[in-house]
Amino acid sequence: MSEALRRAVREANHTRYRAGQSAGHYESFFLRANHPARPLAFWIRYTLFSPADRPADALGELWAIYFDGESGGHVAVKKEVPLGTCKFDPTGLAVDIDGGRLDGTRAVGAVGSGGRSLEWDLAFRGAAPPLFLLPLALYDARLPRAKSLVGKPLAVFDGRLGVEGRAVEIAGWVGSQNHNWGSRHTDHYAWGQVAGFDSHPDSFLEVATARLRLGPLWTPPMTPIVLRHCGEEIALNGLAQTLWARAGVRYFEWTFRSESARWRIDGRIAAPRASFVGLRYYNPPGGTKYCLNSKLAACELTVTDRQARGAAPERLSTDHRAAFEILTDDATGHGLPLAV
């Protein structure tokens, strides 16, 4: 392991925000996991938001969603409190937002908003090392303005949720602990993750397609992909690689393809509108972005190893265990009501 990688692993869950900084900033530590067999999932997000040039107005945000693909009765809640009452540790994973706490092995919290309520007490574990969607050098670079990584891939969760007063047992649900931050949200993106395919439970996918606005101009779509599969880490995430990749994003389906001298990955992630929850995200420079969030999507992946002469491409799939998020400036065109 290189020194740069050792440092990145060591600092994967260090908070990047510094108290009182005038530069706008958002930062989130989030957990997500799926039931082993049923279309049920949760997403819990501990967030710091500081608007540009107004550090005194910084907030701690506690978000939670319970996705119920059986009844369609998803529950989404959010709480906001002054950042001065919160804790975000710059030297490790230790967060406290109004009693909602997160560290490297446990998450607890409770939120009631809009007449809905969720509470949680969860333990999680996992031995897989952090996964970096971007090349390591970009995490300290000025661009891109938004960074993301997976602190604990294939995390296993146990404990309980309280969903509108109803107890939901969490036993062996598999997902991840994640960390993202930046001075502004990516202008448009699709993000996907599979923490164990139905066909290949030890494989892990992290993928995004992003477009950035530079003044009046837009970049072409960029699609980094990292797949851990059968002992290999297939990282198709160099800058040129992400620009060569092909992707098509629309409500509520996403296809992508990327290839190198050795590997080719073709993928599709999709879910019906009813599997999504609409959210409002504050943007540090100002304004609001809209996140269409599902943790119940299907994913089909075809992996071709060009060095394996005569071997057929491998097909990985899951019916409802994929994460799928779309970030947009469009508040209404997707037809999804905004929950929080």
C-alpha positions as semicolon CSV with decimal commas, in nm:
position;residue;x (nm);y (nm);z (nm)
1;M;0,000;0,000;0,000
2;S;0,140;0,341;-0,096
3;E;0,181;0,618;0,161
4;A;-0,085;0,822;-0,022
5;L;-0,334;0,536;0,006
6;R;-0,248;0,475;0,372
7;R;-0,316;0,842;0,445
8;A;-0,642;0,841;0,248
9;V;-0,764;0,533;0,436
10;R;-0,664;0,683;0,771
11;E;-0,842;1,013;0,699
12;A;-1,143;0,874;0,508
13;N;-1,391;0,975;0,779
14;H;-1,221;1,291;0,906
15;T;-1,448;1,596;0,889
16;R;-1,312;1,843;0,631
17;Y;-1,503;2,148;0,758
18;R;-1,321;2,390;0,989
19;A;-1,529;2,592;1,235
20;G;-1,597;2,947;1,124
21;Q;-1,463;2,912;0,770
22;S;-1,621;3,164;0,534
23;A;-1,612;2,938;0,229
24;G;-1,943;2,759;0,180
25;H;-1,941;2,391;0,269
26;Y;-2,160;2,084;0,294
27;E;-2,054;1,753;0,443
28;S;-2,245;1,432;0,506
29;F;-2,183;1,099;0,671
30;F;-2,458;0,862;0,566
31;L;-2,560;0,502;0,620
32;R;-2,776;0,287;0,397
33;A;-2,870;-0,080;0,394
34;N;-3,121;-0,325;0,247
35;H;-3,316;-0,615;0,392
36;P;-3,151;-0,944;0,283
37;A;-3,452;-1,052;0,076
38;R;-3,744;-0,809;0,095
39;P;-3,775;-0,467;-0,079
40;L;-3,707;-0,271;0,240
41;A;-3,424;-0,027;0,306
42;F;-3,312;0,266;0,518
43;W;-3,100;0,578;0,459
44;I;-2,972;0,792;0,748
45;R;-2,771;1,109;0,688
46;Y;-2,578;1,325;0,935
47;T;-2,507;1,655;0,756
48;L;-2,322;1,982;0,811
49;F;-2,430;2,277;0,598
50;S;-2,257;2,617;0,599
51;P;-2,370;2,884;0,348
52;A;-2,099;3,083;0,170
53;D;-1,986;3,391;0,367
54;R;-2,238;3,321;0,646
55;P;-2,072;3,075;0,886
56;A;-2,291;3,201;1,172
57;D;-2,592;3,049;0,990
58;A;-2,439;2,702;0,962
59;L;-2,665;2,407;1,041
60;G;-2,653;2,048;1,149
61;E;-2,910;1,839;0,962
62;L;-3,034;1,494;1,059
63;W;-3,215;1,306;0,780
64;A;-3,374;0,962;0,768
65;I;-3,583;0,763;0,520
66;Y;-3,741;0,422;0,555
67;F;-3,816;0,276;0,210
68;D;-4,101;0,026;0,205
69;G;-4,131;-0,128;-0,139
70;E;-4,405;-0,363;-0,021
71;S;-4,661;-0,105;0,090
72;G;-4,518;0,198;-0,093
73;G;-4,544;0,387;0,236
74;H;-4,199;0,543;0,255
75;V;-4,132;0,764;0,557
76;A;-3,894;1,063;0,523
77;V;-3,800;1,308;0,799
78;K;-3,547;1,586;0,858
79;K;-3,431;1,796;1,155
80;E;-3,224;2,119;1,148
81;V;-3,034;2,266;1,444
82;P;-2,765;2,536;1,478
83;L;-2,422;2,394;1,401
84;G;-2,285;2,538;1,724
85;T;-2,483;2,274;1,916
86;C;-2,336;1,988;1,708
87;K;-2,012;1,791;1,703
88;F;-1,821;1,691;1,390
89;D;-1,477;1,550;1,474
90;P;-1,191;1,657;1,241
91;T;-0,982;1,357;1,350
92;G;-1,225;1,067;1,320
93;L;-1,584;0,956;1,279
94;A;-1,766;1,112;1,575
95;V;-2,083;1,312;1,505
96;D;-2,355;1,443;1,734
97;I;-2,654;1,638;1,600
98;D;-2,903;1,712;1,876
99;G;-2,852;1,368;2,031
100;G;-2,832;1,188;1,697
101;R;-2,491;1,024;1,723
102;L;-2,267;0,838;1,481
103;D;-1,928;0,676;1,525
104;G;-1,742;0,395;1,353
105;T;-1,962;0,117;1,491
106;R;-2,296;0,265;1,603
107;A;-2,567;0,510;1,500
108;V;-2,854;0,636;1,716
109;G;-3,107;0,910;1,663
110;A;-3,467;1,019;1,635
111;V;-3,642;1,270;1,410
112;G;-4,002;1,384;1,392
113;S;-4,111;1,622;1,117
114;G;-4,421;1,687;0,910
115;G;-4,621;1,454;1,132
116;R;-4,388;1,163;1,054
117;S;-4,130;1,002;1,283
118;L;-3,828;0,774;1,263
119;E;-3,584;0,659;1,528
120;W;-3,291;0,421;1,512
121;D;-3,038;0,234;1,722
122;L;-2,801;0,046;1,496
123;A;-2,467;-0,131;1,527
124;F;-2,263;-0,189;1,212
125;R;-1,943;-0,369;1,121
126;G;-1,734;-0,451;0,818
127;A;-1,376;-0,541;0,734
128;A;-1,354;-0,410;0,375
129;P;-1,122;-0,110;0,330
130;P;-1,258;0,227;0,217
131;L;-1,342;0,264;-0,151
132;F;-1,247;0,583;-0,339
133;L;-1,463;0,672;-0,639
134;L;-1,213;0,937;-0,752
135;P;-0,836;0,906;-0,808
136;L;-0,666;0,983;-0,475
137;A;-0,498;1,304;-0,599
138;L;-0,838;1,465;-0,662
139;Y;-0,944;1,449;-0,297
140;D;-0,698;1,729;-0,215
141;A;-0,743;1,919;-0,543
142;R;-0,961;2,228;-0,595
143;L;-1,169;2,048;-0,857
144;P;-1,403;1,874;-0,851
145;R;-1,576;2,081;-0,585
146;A;-1,766;1,775;-0,457
147;K;-1,588;1,464;-0,324
148;S;-1,726;1,128;-0,216
149;L;-1,598;0,796;-0,082
150;V;-1,727;0,482;0,086
151;G;-1,585;0,457;0,436
152;K;-1,716;0,107;0,501
153;P;-1,832;-0,097;0,198
154;L;-2,041;-0,409;0,262
155;A;-2,122;-0,297;0,616
156;V;-2,354;-0,528;0,808
157;F;-2,621;-0,364;1,027
158;D;-2,808;-0,497;1,329
159;G;-3,047;-0,323;1,567
160;R;-3,385;-0,161;1,532
161;L;-3,576;0,116;1,363
162;G;-3,888;0,283;1,497
163;V;-4,107;0,371;1,199
164;E;-4,409;0,578;1,303
165;G;-4,399;0,398;1,637
166;R;-4,372;0,053;1,477
167;A;-4,061;-0,150;1,557
168;V;-3,863;-0,285;1,260
169;E;-3,589;-0,535;1,341
170;I;-3,264;-0,490;1,153
171;A;-3,075;-0,820;1,143
172;G;-2,793;-0,873;0,895
173;W;-2,898;-0,595;0,656
174;V;-2,605;-0,515;0,424
175;G;-2,513;-0,168;0,300
176;S;-2,242;0,091;0,358
177;Q;-2,116;0,391;0,553
178;N;-2,034;0,683;0,325
179;H;-1,876;1,030;0,338
180;N;-1,915;1,320;0,096
181;W;-1,831;1,690;0,112
182;G;-1,764;1,999;-0,095
183;S;-1,798;2,373;-0,146
184;R;-2,099;2,320;-0,374
185;H;-2,312;2,030;-0,489
186;T;-2,234;1,874;-0,826
187;D;-2,454;2,057;-1,075
188;H;-2,624;1,744;-1,217
189;Y;-2,552;1,385;-1,126
190;A;-2,673;1,031;-1,104
191;W;-2,519;0,819;-0,831
192;G;-2,549;0,445;-0,784
193;Q;-2,427;0,183;-0,544
194;V;-2,482;-0,188;-0,496
195;A;-2,364;-0,341;-0,168
196;G;-2,388;-0,706;-0,268
197;F;-2,568;-0,827;-0,579
198;D;-2,833;-1,097;-0,555
199;S;-2,616;-1,304;-0,787
200;H;-2,279;-1,205;-0,632
201;P;-2,327;-1,104;-0,264
202;D;-1,959;-1,016;-0,209
203;S;-1,933;-0,772;-0,502
204;F;-1,962;-0,397;-0,452
205;L;-2,033;-0,127;-0,713
206;E;-1,988;0,250;-0,687
207;V;-2,072;0,459;-0,995
208;A;-2,170;0,816;-1,086
209;T;-2,242;1,023;-1,394
210;A;-2,185;1,395;-1,341
211;R;-2,201;1,718;-1,541
212;L;-2,042;2,038;-1,412
213;R;-2,123;2,394;-1,505
214;L;-1,819;2,617;-1,567
215;G;-1,958;2,967;-1,612
216;P;-2,197;2,952;-1,910
217;L;-2,058;2,616;-2,028
218;W;-2,131;2,257;-1,929
219;T;-1,880;1,975;-1,923
220;P;-1,961;1,651;-2,106
221;P;-2,095;1,375;-1,880
222;M;-1,821;1,211;-1,673
223;T;-1,874;0,857;-1,543
224;P;-1,632;0,711;-1,287
225;I;-1,689;0,345;-1,196
226;V;-1,525;0,132;-0,926
227;L;-1,626;-0,234;-0,895
228;R;-1,489;-0,479;-0,640
229;H;-1,552;-0,826;-0,776
230;C;-1,388;-1,165;-0,724
231;G;-1,083;-1,021;-0,552
232;E;-1,026;-0,747;-0,813
233;E;-1,077;-0,372;-0,776
234;I;-1,174;-0,254;-1,124
235;A;-1,124;0,123;-1,118
236;L;-1,239;0,295;-1,437
237;N;-1,211;0,641;-1,285
238;G;-0,923;0,835;-1,443
239;L;-1,022;1,170;-1,594
240;A;-0,981;1,059;-1,955
241;Q;-1,157;0,731;-1,876
242;T;-1,459;0,909;-1,728
243;L;-1,490;1,129;-2,038
244;W;-1,463;0,832;-2,277
245;A;-1,738;0,650;-2,091
246;R;-2,093;0,664;-2,225
247;A;-2,399;0,725;-2,012
248;G;-2,764;0,817;-2,047
249;V;-2,963;0,949;-1,750
250;R;-3,336;1,014;-1,746
251;Y;-3,620;0,985;-1,498
252;F;-3,593;0,706;-1,366
253;E;-3,344;0,498;-1,564
254;W;-2,968;0,518;-1,616
255;T;-2,742;0,327;-1,850
256;F;-2,363;0,347;-1,859
257;R;-2,064;0,187;-2,029
258;S;-1,690;0,221;-1,972
259;E;-1,395;0,020;-2,097
260;S;-1,019;-0,002;-2,065
261;A;-0,759;-0,220;-2,232
262;R;-0,861;-0,506;-2,003
263;W;-1,212;-0,439;-1,872
264;R;-1,549;-0,340;-2,009
265;I;-1,846;-0,266;-1,783
266;D;-2,202;-0,217;-1,914
267;G;-2,470;-0,127;-1,662
268;R;-2,830;-0,027;-1,612
269;I;-2,990;0,103;-1,293
270;A;-3,364;0,172;-1,281
271;A;-3,663;0,191;-1,051
272;P;-4,024;0,305;-1,085
273;R;-4,114;0,655;-0,969
274;A;-4,295;0,506;-0,669
275;S;-3,962;0,377;-0,533
276;F;-3,819;0,731;-0,498
277;V;-3,846;1,006;-0,239
278;G;-3,796;1,372;-0,340
279;L;-3,568;1,587;-0,121
280;R;-3,450;1,950;-0,112
281;Y;-3,076;2,009;-0,064
282;Y;-2,941;2,351;0,027
283;N;-2,645;2,451;-0,191
284;P;-2,358;2,641;-0,018
285;P;-2,332;2,913;-0,290
286;G;-2,708;2,965;-0,263
287;G;-3,024;2,812;-0,404
288;T;-3,168;2,463;-0,378
289;K;-3,096;2,136;-0,554
290;Y;-3,347;1,852;-0,576
291;C;-3,248;1,493;-0,499
292;L;-3,458;1,201;-0,622
293;N;-3,356;0,926;-0,384
294;S;-3,422;0,551;-0,400
295;K;-3,259;0,259;-0,224
296;L;-3,482;0,001;-0,396
297;A;-3,355;0,011;-0,755
298;A;-3,267;-0,278;-0,984
299;C;-2,919;-0,306;-1,132
300;E;-2,787;-0,520;-1,415
301;L;-2,414;-0,525;-1,482
302;T;-2,211;-0,704;-1,749
303;V;-1,838;-0,735;-1,683
304;T;-1,604;-0,842;-1,962
305;D;-1,242;-0,938;-1,893
306;R;-1,060;-0,914;-2,224
307;Q;-0,760;-1,103;-2,084
308;A;-0,974;-1,409;-2,008
309;R;-0,964;-1,557;-2,356
310;G;-1,277;-1,749;-2,445
311;A;-1,451;-1,665;-2,117
312;A;-1,807;-1,535;-2,138
313;P;-1,889;-1,196;-1,983
314;E;-2,011;-1,215;-1,624
315;R;-2,357;-1,085;-1,540
316;L;-2,430;-0,939;-1,198
317;S;-2,780;-0,840;-1,098
318;T;-3,006;-0,733;-0,815
319;D;-3,381;-0,679;-0,823
320;H;-3,416;-0,409;-0,555
321;R;-3,092;-0,362;-0,361
322;A;-2,933;-0,078;-0,562
323;A;-2,906;0,282;-0,446
324;F;-3,003;0,531;-0,717
325;E;-3,002;0,908;-0,674
326;I;-3,047;1,189;-0,927
327;L;-2,955;1,549;-0,842
328;T;-3,126;1,814;-1,052
329;D;-3,237;2,179;-1,063
330;D;-3,582;2,060;-1,174
331;A;-3,833;2,086;-0,890
332;T;-4,139;1,949;-1,072
333;G;-4,066;1,792;-1,412
334;H;-4,002;1,449;-1,263
335;G;-4,352;1,434;-1,114
336;L;-4,226;1,333;-0,771
337;P;-4,358;1,517;-0,463
338;L;-4,090;1,667;-0,237
339;A;-4,111;1,498;0,102
340;V;-3,867;1,719;0,298
